[in-house]
CSV table of C-alpha atoms in Angstrom, one decimal:
chain,number,residue,atom,x,y,z
A,14,MET,CA,-24.7,-12.6,-53.1
A,15,TRP,CA,-26.4,-15.8,-52.1
A,16,CYS,CA,-29.7,-17.4,-51.8
A,17,SER,CA,-31.2,-20.3,-50.3
A,18,GLY,CA,-34.8,-21.9,-49.4
A,19,ARG,CA,-36.9,-25.0,-49.9
A,20,HIS,CA,-36.2,-26.2,-53.0
A,21,SER,CA,-37.4,-29.1,-55.3
A,22,LEU,CA,-35.9,-31.1,-58.1
A,23,THR,CA,-37.3,-32.6,-61.1
A,24,GLY,CA,-36.9,-36.4,-61.6
A,25,LYS,CA,-36.9,-38.5,-64.5
A,26,THR,CA,-40.6,-38.8,-64.9
A,27,GLY,CA,-40.9,-35.1,-64.9
A,28,ALA,CA,-42.5,-34.7,-61.4
A,29,MET,CA,-41.3,-32.2,-58.9
A,30,LYS,CA,-40.1,-33.7,-55.9
A,31,LEU,CA,-39.6,-31.5,-52.7
A,32,LEU,CA,-36.0,-31.9,-51.1
A,33,PRO,CA,-35.9,-32.8,-47.2
A,34,GLU,CA,-36.1,-30.4,-44.7
A,35,ASN,CA,-32.3,-30.8,-43.7
A,36,ILE,CA,-31.2,-30.1,-47.4
A,37,LYS,CA,-30.5,-26.7,-48.6
A,38,VAL,CA,-29.4,-25.4,-51.8
A,39,LEU,CA,-27.4,-22.2,-52.0
A,40,TYR,CA,-26.8,-20.1,-55.1
A,41,ILE,CA,-23.7,-18.1,-54.8
A,42,ALA,CA,-22.6,-15.4,-57.2
A,43,SER,CA,-19.9,-12.7,-56.7
A,44,ASP,CA,-17.6,-10.5,-58.7
A,45,CYS,CA,-14.6,-12.8,-58.2
A,46,VAL,CA,-16.0,-16.2,-59.2
A,47,GLU,CA,-18.4,-17.8,-61.6
A,48,PRO,CA,-22.0,-18.5,-60.1
A,49,TYR,CA,-22.3,-22.0,-58.5
A,50,VAL,CA,-24.7,-24.1,-56.5
A,51,GLU,CA,-23.6,-25.7,-53.3
A,52,ILE,CA,-26.1,-28.4,-51.5
A,53,ILE,CA,-25.6,-28.6,-47.7
A,54,THR,CA,-27.3,-30.1,-44.9
A,55,VAL,CA,-29.0,-28.1,-41.9
A,56,LYS,CA,-26.1,-28.8,-39.3
A,57,ASP,CA,-23.5,-27.2,-41.6
A,58,PRO,CA,-24.6,-23.7,-41.4
A,59,LYS,CA,-25.2,-24.0,-37.8
A,60,ARG,CA,-21.5,-24.7,-37.3
A,61,ARG,CA,-20.9,-21.7,-39.7
A,62,LEU,CA,-22.9,-19.6,-37.3
A,63,SER,CA,-21.1,-20.4,-34.3
A,64,LEU,CA,-18.0,-18.6,-33.6
A,65,CYS,CA,-16.5,-21.0,-31.3
A,66,SER,CA,-17.3,-24.2,-33.2
A,67,SER,CA,-14.8,-26.5,-35.5
A,68,GLU,CA,-16.0,-27.3,-38.9
A,69,ASP,CA,-14.1,-30.8,-38.1
A,70,SER,CA,-15.7,-31.7,-34.8
A,71,GLU,CA,-19.6,-32.7,-34.4
A,72,ALA,CA,-19.1,-32.2,-30.7
A,73,ASP,CA,-19.0,-28.4,-31.1
A,74,GLU,CA,-22.5,-28.1,-32.2
A,75,PRO,CA,-23.9,-28.1,-28.6
A,76,ASP,CA,-21.9,-24.8,-28.1
A,77,TYR,CA,-24.1,-23.2,-30.7
A,78,GLN,CA,-27.3,-24.5,-28.9
A,79,ARG,CA,-26.0,-23.3,-25.4
A,80,GLU,CA,-25.3,-19.7,-26.2
A,81,ASP,CA,-27.2,-18.5,-23.3
A,82,ASP,CA,-25.1,-20.4,-20.9
A,83,ASP,CA,-21.9,-19.0,-22.6
A,84,ALA,CA,-23.3,-15.6,-21.9
A,85,LEU,CA,-23.4,-15.9,-18.1
A,86,PRO,CA,-20.8,-13.6,-16.5
A,87,VAL,CA,-17.5,-15.3,-15.3
A,88,LEU,CA,-16.0,-14.0,-12.1
A,89,GLY,CA,-12.2,-13.7,-12.2
A,90,ASP,CA,-12.2,-13.5,-8.2
A,91,GLU,CA,-14.0,-15.3,-5.5
A,92,SER,CA,-17.3,-13.6,-4.6
A,93,GLN,CA,-18.8,-13.6,-1.1
A,94,LEU,CA,-22.1,-12.4,-2.2
A,95,VAL,CA,-22.9,-13.6,-5.8
A,96,ASP,CA,-23.2,-17.4,-6.9
A,97,GLY,CA,-24.4,-18.9,-10.2
A,98,TYR,CA,-28.1,-18.4,-9.3
A,99,HIS,CA,-27.6,-14.5,-9.0
A,100,LEU,CA,-25.5,-14.4,-12.2
A,101,LYS,CA,-27.9,-16.5,-14.2
A,102,ARG,CA,-30.7,-13.9,-13.4
A,103,LEU,CA,-28.5,-10.9,-14.0
A,104,ALA,CA,-27.0,-11.8,-17.2
A,105,ALA,CA,-30.4,-11.2,-19.2
A,106,HIS,CA,-30.3,-7.5,-18.0
A,107,LEU,CA,-26.7,-7.0,-18.8
A,108,PRO,CA,-25.6,-5.2,-22.1
A,109,ALA,CA,-24.2,-7.0,-24.6
A,110,ARG,CA,-20.8,-5.1,-24.5
A,111,THR,CA,-20.3,-6.8,-21.0
A,112,GLN,CA,-20.7,-10.3,-22.6
A,113,CYS,CA,-17.7,-12.8,-23.2
A,114,HIS,CA,-15.6,-10.6,-20.7
A,115,PRO,CA,-14.4,-11.7,-17.3
A,116,TRP,CA,-15.5,-9.7,-14.3
A,117,GLN,CA,-12.8,-8.6,-11.8
A,118,LEU,CA,-13.7,-7.4,-8.2
A,119,VAL,CA,-12.2,-3.7,-7.8
A,120,TYR,CA,-13.9,-3.2,-4.1
A,121,SER,CA,-15.1,-5.1,-1.3
A,122,THR,CA,-15.9,-4.2,2.4
A,123,ALA,CA,-14.2,-7.6,3.3
A,124,ILE,CA,-11.0,-6.8,1.7
A,125,HIS,CA,-10.8,-3.1,1.8
A,126,GLY,CA,-12.7,-1.9,4.7
A,127,SER,CA,-15.7,0.1,4.6
A,128,SER,CA,-15.1,3.4,2.9
A,129,LEU,CA,-16.6,5.4,0.2
A,130,LYS,CA,-13.5,7.2,-0.3
A,131,THR,CA,-11.5,4.0,-0.9
A,132,LEU,CA,-14.2,2.6,-3.2
A,133,TYR,CA,-13.8,6.0,-5.4
A,134,ARG,CA,-9.8,5.4,-5.3
A,135,ASN,CA,-9.9,1.8,-6.5
A,136,MET,CA,-12.1,3.0,-9.5
A,137,ALA,CA,-9.9,5.8,-10.5
A,138,GLY,CA,-8.9,5.3,-14.2
A,139,LEU,CA,-11.4,2.8,-14.8
A,140,ASP,CA,-13.7,3.2,-18.2
A,141,SER,CA,-15.9,0.2,-17.9
A,142,PRO,CA,-19.3,-0.6,-16.3
A,143,VAL,CA,-19.7,-1.6,-12.6
A,144,LEU,CA,-21.7,-4.2,-10.7
A,145,LEU,CA,-22.5,-3.2,-7.1
A,146,VAL,CA,-23.7,-5.9,-5.0
A,147,ILE,CA,-25.1,-5.5,-1.4
A,148,LYS,CA,-26.2,-7.8,1.4
A,149,ASP,CA,-27.7,-6.3,4.4
A,150,MET,CA,-28.2,-7.5,8.1
A,151,HIS,CA,-31.3,-9.0,6.8
A,152,GLN,CA,-29.3,-11.2,4.4
A,153,LYS,CA,-31.2,-9.7,1.4
A,154,VAL,CA,-29.1,-9.2,-1.7
A,155,PHE,CA,-29.5,-6.2,-3.9
A,156,GLY,CA,-27.6,-3.6,-5.7
A,157,ALA,CA,-27.4,-1.8,-9.1
A,158,PHE,CA,-25.5,-1.9,-12.6
A,159,SER,CA,-24.0,1.3,-13.4
A,160,SER,CA,-22.8,2.2,-17.0
A,161,ASP,CA,-20.0,4.1,-15.5
A,162,PRO,CA,-17.4,3.4,-12.7
A,163,PHE,CA,-18.5,5.4,-9.6
A,164,LYS,CA,-16.7,8.5,-9.0
A,165,VAL,CA,-17.0,12.1,-7.5
A,166,SER,CA,-19.1,14.2,-9.6
A,167,LYS,CA,-21.1,17.7,-9.3
A,168,TYR,CA,-23.6,16.3,-11.9
A,169,CYS,CA,-25.4,12.8,-12.5
A,170,TYR,CA,-23.6,10.5,-14.8
A,171,GLY,CA,-24.4,7.5,-16.6
A,172,THR,CA,-26.9,6.2,-19.3
A,173,GLY,CA,-30.0,4.4,-19.8
A,174,GLU,CA,-28.3,0.9,-19.3
A,175,THR,CA,-27.8,1.5,-15.5
A,176,PHE,CA,-30.7,-0.4,-13.7
A,177,LEU,CA,-31.5,-1.5,-9.9
A,178,PHE,CA,-32.1,-5.3,-9.0
A,179,SER,CA,-33.0,-7.0,-5.8
A,180,PHE,CA,-33.2,-10.7,-4.9
A,181,ASN,CA,-36.0,-10.0,-2.2
A,182,PRO,CA,-36.4,-13.0,-2.2
A,183,ASP,CA,-37.3,-13.4,-5.9
A,184,PHE,CA,-35.3,-11.6,-8.6
A,185,GLN,CA,-36.5,-8.3,-9.9
A,186,ALA,CA,-34.7,-5.8,-12.1
A,187,TYR,CA,-35.8,-2.2,-12.4
A,188,ARG,CA,-34.8,-0.7,-15.9
A,189,TRP,CA,-34.7,3.1,-16.7
A,190,SER,CA,-38.1,4.6,-16.9
A,191,GLY,CA,-36.9,7.4,-19.2
A,192,GLU,CA,-38.6,9.9,-16.7
A,193,ASN,CA,-35.5,11.6,-16.2
A,194,SER,CA,-31.6,10.8,-16.0
A,195,TYR,CA,-30.5,10.9,-12.6
A,196,PHE,CA,-28.8,7.9,-12.8
A,197,VAL,CA,-25.9,8.1,-10.4
A,198,SER,CA,-24.5,11.0,-8.4
A,199,GLY,CA,-21.4,10.9,-6.3
A,200,ASN,CA,-19.6,13.0,-3.4
A,201,LEU,CA,-17.6,12.1,-0.5
A,202,GLU,CA,-20.2,11.8,1.8
A,203,SER,CA,-22.5,9.7,-0.1
A,204,LEU,CA,-23.3,7.6,-3.4
A,205,GLN,CA,-26.9,8.0,-4.9
A,206,ILE,CA,-28.4,6.0,-7.6
A,207,GLY,CA,-31.5,7.0,-9.0
A,208,GLY,CA,-33.9,9.9,-7.6
A,209,GLY,CA,-36.0,12.9,-8.6
A,210,GLY,CA,-38.9,11.9,-6.2
A,211,GLY,CA,-37.5,13.2,-3.0
A,212,GLY,CA,-35.9,9.8,-2.0
A,213,PHE,CA,-33.2,8.1,-3.8
A,214,GLY,CA,-33.4,4.5,-5.4
A,215,LEU,CA,-30.2,3.1,-3.6
A,216,TRP,CA,-28.3,5.4,-1.2
A,217,LEU,CA,-25.1,4.9,0.7
A,218,ASP,CA,-23.2,6.8,3.3
A,219,ALA,CA,-19.5,7.6,3.5
A,220,ASP,CA,-18.8,4.5,5.7
A,221,LEU,CA,-20.9,2.3,3.3
A,222,TYR,CA,-22.6,1.2,6.6
A,223,HIS,CA,-26.0,3.0,6.5
A,224,GLY,CA,-28.1,2.9,3.5
A,225,SER,CA,-31.6,3.5,2.2
A,226,SER,CA,-33.9,2.6,-0.8
A,227,PHE,CA,-37.0,4.4,-2.0
A,228,SER,CA,-39.0,4.2,-5.1
A,229,CYS,CA,-37.9,6.9,-7.5
A,230,PRO,CA,-38.9,8.3,-11.1
A,231,THR,CA,-35.7,7.2,-12.6
A,232,PHE,CA,-36.3,3.2,-12.1
A,233,HIS,CA,-40.1,3.1,-11.0
A,234,ASN,CA,-38.8,0.7,-8.5
A,235,GLU,CA,-39.8,-0.7,-5.2
A,236,SER,CA,-37.6,-0.6,-1.9
A,237,LEU,CA,-34.8,-2.8,-2.9
A,238,SER,CA,-34.6,-4.5,0.9
A,239,THR,CA,-37.3,-5.4,3.3
A,240,GLN,CA,-37.0,-2.0,4.8
A,241,GLU,CA,-36.4,1.4,3.3
A,242,ASP,CA,-33.5,2.0,5.7
A,243,PHE,CA,-30.9,-1.0,6.1
A,244,VAL,CA,-27.7,-1.6,7.3
A,245,VAL,CA,-25.0,-3.0,5.2
A,246,GLN,CA,-23.5,-6.2,6.2
A,247,ASP,CA,-20.9,-6.9,3.0
A,248,LEU,CA,-20.5,-4.8,-0.3
A,249,GLU,CA,-18.8,-5.7,-3.4
A,250,VAL,CA,-18.2,-3.8,-6.7
A,251,TRP,CA,-17.4,-5.6,-10.0
A,252,THR,CA,-16.1,-4.5,-13.3
A,253,VAL,CA,-15.7,-5.9,-16.8
A,254,GLN,CA,-12.2,-6.6,-17.5
A,255,ASN,CA,-11.2,-5.6,-21.1
């Protein structure tokens, strides 16, 4: 066990003196060693808490303070749709299990053509979350994070990690409302994300060309684009590379 806190020492005159705030006194005891006291400075525990720092280098200390920057998604491939501005805003809403992992492009209309079947085929065998990013003909960027890769299924799948997002023009994330569990559903004719109120939060046709976005109970979202019906210009799907 160990204990720490603001401590005081008794001087030669018997008066109690508080230690400076950058000094900590640790009392350490265990079954393996005799109890002992260690005096350290504040910068020492900072380096101990940083997994990426070096005990011998003062220059490593800022890495501990810039942990938000370190958590930004790193794209392993070039994207036509997302940049640092998008990633910085999305990062705060991505689950912790996706952090510190690179993101790999698994489907792109610019590379693979516009086909929902191809999208499903490229994700066969995946067991990791995916990020769907769309740019429509009005140059609006929006999409969804899915806790599970897209697939053909008779039933809805996914978890409460799933959410919708839009840069239209300001960033807005629509988290799970808890009202229903209609996260993702897919067949050969369309892909649907969110639902339950007569319209889908995000819907794409088999050609990944026509889509729609309505307010739905799953996410209590607004339409992700400027209009409820939209035409896809480009579409990308990214997955966490384990």
